[in-house]
mmCIF file of N, CA and C in Angstrom:
data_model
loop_
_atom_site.group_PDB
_atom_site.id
_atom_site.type_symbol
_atom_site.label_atom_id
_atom_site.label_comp_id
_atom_site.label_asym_id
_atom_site.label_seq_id
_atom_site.Cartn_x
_atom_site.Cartn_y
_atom_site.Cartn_z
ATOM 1 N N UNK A 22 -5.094 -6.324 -10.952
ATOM 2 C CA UNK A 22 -5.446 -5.162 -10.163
ATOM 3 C C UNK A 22 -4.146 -4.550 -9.619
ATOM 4 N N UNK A 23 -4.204 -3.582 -9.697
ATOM 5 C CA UNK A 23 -2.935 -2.540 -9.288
ATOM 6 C C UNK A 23 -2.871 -2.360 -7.670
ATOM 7 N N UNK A 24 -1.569 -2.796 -7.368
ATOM 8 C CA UNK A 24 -1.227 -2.782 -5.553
ATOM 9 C C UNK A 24 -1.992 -1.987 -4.631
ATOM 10 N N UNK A 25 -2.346 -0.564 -5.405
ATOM 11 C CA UNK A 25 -2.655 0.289 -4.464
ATOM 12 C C UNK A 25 -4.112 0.394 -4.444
ATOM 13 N N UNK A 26 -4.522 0.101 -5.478
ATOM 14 C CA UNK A 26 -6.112 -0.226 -5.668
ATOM 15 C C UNK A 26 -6.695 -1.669 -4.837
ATOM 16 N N UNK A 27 -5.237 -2.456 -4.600
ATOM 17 C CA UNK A 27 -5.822 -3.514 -3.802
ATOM 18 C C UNK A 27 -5.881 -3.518 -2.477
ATOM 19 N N UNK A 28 -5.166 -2.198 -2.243
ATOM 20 C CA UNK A 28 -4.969 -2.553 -0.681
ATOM 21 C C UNK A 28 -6.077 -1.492 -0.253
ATOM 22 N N UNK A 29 -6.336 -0.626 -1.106
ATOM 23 C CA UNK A 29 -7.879 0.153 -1.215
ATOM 24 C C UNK A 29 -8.900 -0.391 -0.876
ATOM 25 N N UNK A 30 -9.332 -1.152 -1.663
ATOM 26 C CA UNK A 30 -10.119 -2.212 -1.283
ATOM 27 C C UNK A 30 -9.825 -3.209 -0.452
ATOM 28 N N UNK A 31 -8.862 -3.921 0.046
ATOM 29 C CA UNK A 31 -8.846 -4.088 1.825
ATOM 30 C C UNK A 31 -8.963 -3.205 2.773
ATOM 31 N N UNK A 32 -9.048 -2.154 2.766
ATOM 32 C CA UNK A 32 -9.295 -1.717 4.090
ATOM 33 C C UNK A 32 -10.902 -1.416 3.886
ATOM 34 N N UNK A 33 -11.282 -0.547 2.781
ATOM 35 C CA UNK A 33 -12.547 -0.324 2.533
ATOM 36 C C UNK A 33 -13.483 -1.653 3.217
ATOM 37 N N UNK A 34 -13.014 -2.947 2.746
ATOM 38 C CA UNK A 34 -13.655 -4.002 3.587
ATOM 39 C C UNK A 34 -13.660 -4.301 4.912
ATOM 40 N N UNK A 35 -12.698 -3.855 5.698
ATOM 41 C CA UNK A 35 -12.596 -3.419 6.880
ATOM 42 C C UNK A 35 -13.607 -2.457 7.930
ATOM 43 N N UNK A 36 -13.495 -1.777 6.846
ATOM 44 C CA UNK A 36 -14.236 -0.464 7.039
ATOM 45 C C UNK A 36 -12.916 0.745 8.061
ATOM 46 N N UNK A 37 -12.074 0.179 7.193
ATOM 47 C CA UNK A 37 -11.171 1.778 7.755
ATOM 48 C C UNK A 37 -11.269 3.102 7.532
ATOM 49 N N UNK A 38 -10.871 3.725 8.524
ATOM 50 C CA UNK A 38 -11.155 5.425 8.205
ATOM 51 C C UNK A 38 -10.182 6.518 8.261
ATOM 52 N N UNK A 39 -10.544 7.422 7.875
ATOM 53 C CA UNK A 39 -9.891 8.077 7.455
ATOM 54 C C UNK A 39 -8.820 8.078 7.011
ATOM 55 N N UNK A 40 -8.306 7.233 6.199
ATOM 56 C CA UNK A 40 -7.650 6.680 5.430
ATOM 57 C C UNK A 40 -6.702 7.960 3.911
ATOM 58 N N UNK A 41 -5.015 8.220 3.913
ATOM 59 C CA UNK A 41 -4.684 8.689 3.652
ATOM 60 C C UNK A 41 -3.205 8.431 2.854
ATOM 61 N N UNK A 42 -3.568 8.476 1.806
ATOM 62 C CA UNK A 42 -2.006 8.122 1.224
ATOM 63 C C UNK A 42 -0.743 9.200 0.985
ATOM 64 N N UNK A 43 0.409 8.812 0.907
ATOM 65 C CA UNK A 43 1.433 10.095 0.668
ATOM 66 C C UNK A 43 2.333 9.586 -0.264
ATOM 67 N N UNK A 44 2.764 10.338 -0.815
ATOM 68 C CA UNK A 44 3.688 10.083 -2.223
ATOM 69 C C UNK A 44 5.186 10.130 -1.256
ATOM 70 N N UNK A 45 5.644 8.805 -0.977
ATOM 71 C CA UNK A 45 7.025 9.132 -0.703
ATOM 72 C C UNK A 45 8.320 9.285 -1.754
ATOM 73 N N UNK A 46 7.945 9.114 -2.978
ATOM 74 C CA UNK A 46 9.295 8.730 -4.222
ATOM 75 C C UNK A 46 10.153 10.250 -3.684
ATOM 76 N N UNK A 47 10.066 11.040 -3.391
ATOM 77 C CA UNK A 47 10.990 12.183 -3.157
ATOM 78 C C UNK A 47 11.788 12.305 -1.933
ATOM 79 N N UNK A 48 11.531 11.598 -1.218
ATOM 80 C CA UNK A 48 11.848 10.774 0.122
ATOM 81 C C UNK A 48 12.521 9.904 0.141
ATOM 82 N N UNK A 49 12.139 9.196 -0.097
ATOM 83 C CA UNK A 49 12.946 7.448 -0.014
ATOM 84 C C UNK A 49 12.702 6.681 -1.086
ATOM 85 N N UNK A 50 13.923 6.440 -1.752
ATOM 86 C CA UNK A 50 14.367 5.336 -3.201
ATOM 87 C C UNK A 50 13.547 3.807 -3.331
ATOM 88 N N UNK A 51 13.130 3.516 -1.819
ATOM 89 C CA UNK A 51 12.433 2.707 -1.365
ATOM 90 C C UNK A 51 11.019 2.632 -1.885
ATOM 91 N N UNK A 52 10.612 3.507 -0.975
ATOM 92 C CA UNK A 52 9.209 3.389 -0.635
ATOM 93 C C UNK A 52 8.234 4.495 -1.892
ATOM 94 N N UNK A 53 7.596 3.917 -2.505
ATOM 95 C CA UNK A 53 7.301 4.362 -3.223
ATOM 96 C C UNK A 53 5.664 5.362 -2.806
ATOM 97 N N UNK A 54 4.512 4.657 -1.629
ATOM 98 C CA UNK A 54 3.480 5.739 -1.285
ATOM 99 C C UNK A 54 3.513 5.106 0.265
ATOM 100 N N UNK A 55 2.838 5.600 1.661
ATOM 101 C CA UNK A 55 2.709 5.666 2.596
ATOM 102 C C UNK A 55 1.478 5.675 3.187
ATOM 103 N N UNK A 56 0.367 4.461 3.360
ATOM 104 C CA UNK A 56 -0.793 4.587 3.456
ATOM 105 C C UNK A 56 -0.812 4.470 5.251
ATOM 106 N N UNK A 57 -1.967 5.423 5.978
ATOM 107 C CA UNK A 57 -1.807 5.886 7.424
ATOM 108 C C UNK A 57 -3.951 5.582 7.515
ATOM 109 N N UNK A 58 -3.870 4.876 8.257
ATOM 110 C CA UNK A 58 -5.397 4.369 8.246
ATOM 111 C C UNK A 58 -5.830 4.138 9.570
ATOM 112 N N UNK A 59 -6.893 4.769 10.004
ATOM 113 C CA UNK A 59 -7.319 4.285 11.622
ATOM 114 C C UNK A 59 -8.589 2.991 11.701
ATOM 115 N N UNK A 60 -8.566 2.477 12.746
ATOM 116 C CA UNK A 60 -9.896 1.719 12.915
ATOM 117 C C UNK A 60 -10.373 2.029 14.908
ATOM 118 N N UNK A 61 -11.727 1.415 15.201
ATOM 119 C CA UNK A 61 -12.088 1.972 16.069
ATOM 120 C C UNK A 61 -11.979 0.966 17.247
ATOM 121 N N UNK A 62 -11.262 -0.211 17.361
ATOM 122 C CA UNK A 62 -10.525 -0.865 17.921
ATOM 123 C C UNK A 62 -9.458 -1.658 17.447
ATOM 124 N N UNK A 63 -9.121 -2.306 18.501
ATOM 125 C CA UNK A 63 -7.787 -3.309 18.275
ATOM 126 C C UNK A 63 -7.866 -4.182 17.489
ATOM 127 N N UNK A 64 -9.594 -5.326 17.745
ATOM 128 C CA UNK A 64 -9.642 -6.481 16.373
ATOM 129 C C UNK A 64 -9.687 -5.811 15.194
ATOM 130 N N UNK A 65 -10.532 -4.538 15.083
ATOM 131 C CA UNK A 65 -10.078 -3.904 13.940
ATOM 132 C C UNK A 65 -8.719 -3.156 13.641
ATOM 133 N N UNK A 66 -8.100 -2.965 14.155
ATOM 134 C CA UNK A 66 -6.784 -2.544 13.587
ATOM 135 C C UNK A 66 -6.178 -4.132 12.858
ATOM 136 N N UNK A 67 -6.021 -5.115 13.873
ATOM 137 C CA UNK A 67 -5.469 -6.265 12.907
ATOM 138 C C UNK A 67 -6.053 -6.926 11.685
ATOM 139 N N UNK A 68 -7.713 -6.826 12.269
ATOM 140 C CA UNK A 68 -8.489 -7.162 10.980
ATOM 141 C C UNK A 68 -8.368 -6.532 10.043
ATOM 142 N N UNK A 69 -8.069 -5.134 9.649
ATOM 143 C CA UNK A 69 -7.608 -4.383 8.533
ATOM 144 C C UNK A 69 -6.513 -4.868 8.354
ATOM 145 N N UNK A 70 -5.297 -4.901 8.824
ATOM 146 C CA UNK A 70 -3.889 -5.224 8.467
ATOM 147 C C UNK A 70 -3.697 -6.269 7.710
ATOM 148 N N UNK A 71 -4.769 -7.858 8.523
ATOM 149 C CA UNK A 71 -4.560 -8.787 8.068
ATOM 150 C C UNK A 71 -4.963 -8.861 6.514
ATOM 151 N N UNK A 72 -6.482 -8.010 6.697
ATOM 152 C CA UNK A 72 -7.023 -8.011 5.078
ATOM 153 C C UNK A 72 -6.001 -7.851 3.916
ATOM 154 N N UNK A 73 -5.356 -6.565 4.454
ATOM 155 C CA UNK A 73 -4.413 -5.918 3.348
ATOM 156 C C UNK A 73 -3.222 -7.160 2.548
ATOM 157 N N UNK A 74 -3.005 -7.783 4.089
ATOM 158 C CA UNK A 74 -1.851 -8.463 3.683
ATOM 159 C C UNK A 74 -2.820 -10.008 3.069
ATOM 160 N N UNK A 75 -3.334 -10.319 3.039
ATOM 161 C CA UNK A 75 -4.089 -11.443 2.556
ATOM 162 C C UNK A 75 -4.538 -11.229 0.868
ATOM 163 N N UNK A 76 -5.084 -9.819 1.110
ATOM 164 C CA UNK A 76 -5.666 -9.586 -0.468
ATOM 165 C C UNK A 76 -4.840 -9.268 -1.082
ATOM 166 N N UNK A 77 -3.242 -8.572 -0.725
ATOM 167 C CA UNK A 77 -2.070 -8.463 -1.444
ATOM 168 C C UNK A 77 -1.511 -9.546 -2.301
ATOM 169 N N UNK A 78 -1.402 -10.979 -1.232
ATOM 170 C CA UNK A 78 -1.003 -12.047 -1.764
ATOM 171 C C UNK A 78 -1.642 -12.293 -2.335
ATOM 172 N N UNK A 79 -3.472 -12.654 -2.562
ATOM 173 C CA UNK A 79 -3.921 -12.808 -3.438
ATOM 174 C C UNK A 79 -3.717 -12.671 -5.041
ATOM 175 N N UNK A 80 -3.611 -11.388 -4.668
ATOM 176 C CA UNK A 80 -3.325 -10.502 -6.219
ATOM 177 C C UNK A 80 -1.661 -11.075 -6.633
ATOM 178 N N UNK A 81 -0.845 -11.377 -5.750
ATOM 179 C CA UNK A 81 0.872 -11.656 -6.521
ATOM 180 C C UNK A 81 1.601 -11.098 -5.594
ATOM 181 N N UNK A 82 1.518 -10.170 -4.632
ATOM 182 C CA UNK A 82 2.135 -9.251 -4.439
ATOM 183 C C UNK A 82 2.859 -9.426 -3.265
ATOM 184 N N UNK A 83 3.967 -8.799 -3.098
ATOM 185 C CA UNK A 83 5.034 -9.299 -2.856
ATOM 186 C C UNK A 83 4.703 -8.792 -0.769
ATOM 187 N N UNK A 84 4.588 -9.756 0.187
ATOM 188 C CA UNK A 84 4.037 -9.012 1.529
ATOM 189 C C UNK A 84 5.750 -9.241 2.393
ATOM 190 N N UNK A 85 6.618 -8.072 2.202
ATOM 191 C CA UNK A 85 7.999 -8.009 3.269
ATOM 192 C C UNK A 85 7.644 -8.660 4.594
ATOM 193 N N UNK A 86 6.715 -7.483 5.323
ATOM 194 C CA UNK A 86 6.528 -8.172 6.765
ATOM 195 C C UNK A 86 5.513 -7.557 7.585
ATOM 196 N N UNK A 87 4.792 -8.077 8.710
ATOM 197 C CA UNK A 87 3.586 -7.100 9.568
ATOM 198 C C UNK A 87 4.200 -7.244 10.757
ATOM 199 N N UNK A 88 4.354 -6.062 11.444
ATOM 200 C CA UNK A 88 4.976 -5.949 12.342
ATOM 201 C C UNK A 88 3.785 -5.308 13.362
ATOM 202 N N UNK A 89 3.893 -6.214 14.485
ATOM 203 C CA UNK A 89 3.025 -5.542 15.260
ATOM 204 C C UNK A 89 2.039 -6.991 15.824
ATOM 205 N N UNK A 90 2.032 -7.229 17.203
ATOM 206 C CA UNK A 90 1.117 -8.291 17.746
ATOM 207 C C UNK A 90 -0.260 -8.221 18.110
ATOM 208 N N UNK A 91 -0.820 -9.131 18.658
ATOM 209 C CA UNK A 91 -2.442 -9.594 18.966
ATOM 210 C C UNK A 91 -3.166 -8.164 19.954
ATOM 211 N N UNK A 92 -1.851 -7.502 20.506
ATOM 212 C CA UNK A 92 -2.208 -6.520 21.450
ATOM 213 C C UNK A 92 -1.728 -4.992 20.620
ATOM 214 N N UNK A 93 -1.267 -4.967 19.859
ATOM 215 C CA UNK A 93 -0.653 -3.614 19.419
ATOM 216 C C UNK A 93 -1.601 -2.572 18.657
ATOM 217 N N UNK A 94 -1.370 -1.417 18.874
ATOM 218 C CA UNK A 94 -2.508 -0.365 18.659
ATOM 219 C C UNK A 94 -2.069 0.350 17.671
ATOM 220 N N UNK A 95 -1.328 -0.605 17.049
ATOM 221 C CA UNK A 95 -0.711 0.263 15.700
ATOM 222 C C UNK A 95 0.110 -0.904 15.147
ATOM 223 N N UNK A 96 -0.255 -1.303 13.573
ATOM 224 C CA UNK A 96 0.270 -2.528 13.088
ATOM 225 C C UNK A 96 0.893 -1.399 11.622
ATOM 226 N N UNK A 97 2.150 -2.824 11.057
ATOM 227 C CA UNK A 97 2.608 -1.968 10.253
ATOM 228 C C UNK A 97 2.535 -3.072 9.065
ATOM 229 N N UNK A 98 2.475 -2.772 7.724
ATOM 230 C CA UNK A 98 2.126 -3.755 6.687
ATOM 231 C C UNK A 98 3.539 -3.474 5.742
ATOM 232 N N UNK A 99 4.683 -4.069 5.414
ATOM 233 C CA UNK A 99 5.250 -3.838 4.775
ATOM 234 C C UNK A 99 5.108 -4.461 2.768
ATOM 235 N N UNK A 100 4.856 -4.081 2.309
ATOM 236 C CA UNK A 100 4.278 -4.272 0.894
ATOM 237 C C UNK A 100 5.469 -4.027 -0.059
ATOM 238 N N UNK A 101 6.554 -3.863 0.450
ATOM 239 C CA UNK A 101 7.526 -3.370 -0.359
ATOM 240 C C UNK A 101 7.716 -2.080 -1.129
ATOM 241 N N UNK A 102 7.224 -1.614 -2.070
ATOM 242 C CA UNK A 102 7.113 -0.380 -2.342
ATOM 243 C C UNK A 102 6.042 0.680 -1.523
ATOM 244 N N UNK A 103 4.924 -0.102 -0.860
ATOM 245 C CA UNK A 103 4.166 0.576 -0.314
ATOM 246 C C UNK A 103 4.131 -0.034 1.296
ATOM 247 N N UNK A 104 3.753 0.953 2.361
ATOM 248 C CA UNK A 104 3.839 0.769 3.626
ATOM 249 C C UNK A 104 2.392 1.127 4.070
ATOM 250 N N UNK A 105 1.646 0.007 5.108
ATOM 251 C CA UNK A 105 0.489 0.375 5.323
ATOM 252 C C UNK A 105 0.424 0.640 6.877
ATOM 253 N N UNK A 106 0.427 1.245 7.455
ATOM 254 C CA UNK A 106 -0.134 1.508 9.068
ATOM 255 C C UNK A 106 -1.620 2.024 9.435
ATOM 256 N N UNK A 107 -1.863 1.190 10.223
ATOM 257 C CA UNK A 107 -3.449 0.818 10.764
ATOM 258 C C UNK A 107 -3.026 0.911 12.249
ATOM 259 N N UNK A 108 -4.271 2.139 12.519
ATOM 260 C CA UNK A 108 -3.895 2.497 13.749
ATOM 261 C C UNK A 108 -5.056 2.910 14.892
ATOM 262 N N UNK A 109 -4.878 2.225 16.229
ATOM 263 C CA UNK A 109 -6.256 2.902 16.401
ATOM 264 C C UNK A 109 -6.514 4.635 16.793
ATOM 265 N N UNK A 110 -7.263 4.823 16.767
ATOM 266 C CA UNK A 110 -7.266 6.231 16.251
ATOM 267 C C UNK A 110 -6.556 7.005 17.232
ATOM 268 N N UNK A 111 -6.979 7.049 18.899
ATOM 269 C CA UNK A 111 -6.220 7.429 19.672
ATOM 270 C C UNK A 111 -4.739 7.464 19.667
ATOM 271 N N UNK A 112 -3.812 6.057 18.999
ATOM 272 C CA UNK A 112 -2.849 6.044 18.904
ATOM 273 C C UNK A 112 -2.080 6.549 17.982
ATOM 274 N N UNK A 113 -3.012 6.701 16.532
ATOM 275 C CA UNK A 113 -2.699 8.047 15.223
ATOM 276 C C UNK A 113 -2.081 9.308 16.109
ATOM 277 N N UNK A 114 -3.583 9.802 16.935
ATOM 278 C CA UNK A 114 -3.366 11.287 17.301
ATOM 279 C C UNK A 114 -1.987 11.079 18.010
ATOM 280 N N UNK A 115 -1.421 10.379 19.193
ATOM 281 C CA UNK A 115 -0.504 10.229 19.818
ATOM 282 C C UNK A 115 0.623 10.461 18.798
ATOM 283 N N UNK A 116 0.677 9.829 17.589
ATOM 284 C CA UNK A 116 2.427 9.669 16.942
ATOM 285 C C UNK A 116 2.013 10.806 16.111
ATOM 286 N N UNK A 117 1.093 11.261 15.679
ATOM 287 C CA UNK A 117 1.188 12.301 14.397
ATOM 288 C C UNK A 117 1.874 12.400 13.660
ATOM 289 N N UNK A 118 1.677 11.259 12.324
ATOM 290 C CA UNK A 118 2.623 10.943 11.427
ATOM 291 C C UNK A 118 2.152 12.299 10.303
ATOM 292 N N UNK A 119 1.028 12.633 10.763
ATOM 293 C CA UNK A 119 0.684 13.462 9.541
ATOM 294 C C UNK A 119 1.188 15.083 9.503
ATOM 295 N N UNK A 120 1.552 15.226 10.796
ATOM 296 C CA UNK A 120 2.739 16.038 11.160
ATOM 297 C C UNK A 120 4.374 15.916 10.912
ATOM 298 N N UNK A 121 4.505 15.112 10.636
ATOM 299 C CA UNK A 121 5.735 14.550 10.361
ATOM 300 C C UNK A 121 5.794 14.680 8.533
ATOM 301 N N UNK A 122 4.962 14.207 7.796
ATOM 302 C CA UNK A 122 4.626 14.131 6.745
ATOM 303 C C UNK A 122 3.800 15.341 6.115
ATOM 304 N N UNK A 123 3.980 16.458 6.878
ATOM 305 C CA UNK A 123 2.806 17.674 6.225
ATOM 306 C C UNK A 123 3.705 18.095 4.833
ATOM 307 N N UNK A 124 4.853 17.769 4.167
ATOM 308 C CA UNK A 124 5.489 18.059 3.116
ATOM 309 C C UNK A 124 5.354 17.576 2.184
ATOM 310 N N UNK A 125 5.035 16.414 2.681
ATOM 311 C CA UNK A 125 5.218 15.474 1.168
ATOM 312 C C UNK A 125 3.608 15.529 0.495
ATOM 313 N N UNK A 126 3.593 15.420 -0.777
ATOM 314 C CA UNK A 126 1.825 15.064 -1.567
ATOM 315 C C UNK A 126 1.042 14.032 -0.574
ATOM 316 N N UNK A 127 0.014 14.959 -0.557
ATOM 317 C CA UNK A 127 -1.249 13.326 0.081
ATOM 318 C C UNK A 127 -2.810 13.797 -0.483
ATOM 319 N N UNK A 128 -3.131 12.463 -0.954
ATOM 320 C CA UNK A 128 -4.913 12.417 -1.353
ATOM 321 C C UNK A 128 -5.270 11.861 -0.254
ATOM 322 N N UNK A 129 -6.636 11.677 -0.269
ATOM 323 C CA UNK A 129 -7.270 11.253 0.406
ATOM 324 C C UNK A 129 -7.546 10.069 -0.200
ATOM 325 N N UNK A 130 -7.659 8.444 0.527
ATOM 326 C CA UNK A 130 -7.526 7.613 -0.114
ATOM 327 C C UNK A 130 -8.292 6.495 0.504
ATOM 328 N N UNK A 131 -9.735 6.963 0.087
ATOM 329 C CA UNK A 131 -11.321 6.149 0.676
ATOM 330 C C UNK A 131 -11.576 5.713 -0.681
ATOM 331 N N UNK A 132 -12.571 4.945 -0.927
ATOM 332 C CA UNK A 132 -13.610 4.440 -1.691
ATOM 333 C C UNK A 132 -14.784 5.594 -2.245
#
């Protein structure tokens, strides 16, 4: 199963929302897409994060690092080519990454 299809299906199990990917390759040599995902509390923000990073390894895949503790309202999934942030929603609107990012390509990236 392909990285991004897996981490698709972790959050989908989560039940994350509104869920949005961005093509960074024109950006950064790094990072290849930028997934930005809310949930409607805190166990759910980690419970998504953790999924991602659990079903990643599953599949092979390579998990850099999760940054972000038992209390944080915004966790970060490092996947290596791909970056996942799970956020609770209030704390999305606060950073407005999608303001930051209104340049680059983005689908919408639900189930």
């Amino acid at each position: 199963m392909e990285l991004l299809d897996v981490i698709k299906k972790a959050i989908d199990e989560k039940k994350g929302e509104h869920v949005i990917k961005y093509d960074f390759r024109s950006l950064n040599p790094f990072i290849d897409n930028v997934i930005l995902c809310s949930a409607g509390n805190i166990r759910q923000v980690h419970a998504i994060a953790q999924n991602v990073k659990e079903r990643a390894r599953e599949y092979g895949y390579l998990v850099r690092s999760m940054e972000g503790n038992h209390d944080s309202r915004w966790v970060l999934v490092d996947l290596d080519s791909v970056v996942v942030h799970v956020f609770l929603e209030e704390e999305r609107k606060h950073f407005q990454l999608e303001k930051l990012y209104a340049d680059l390509p983005c689908e919408d990236f639900t189930l």
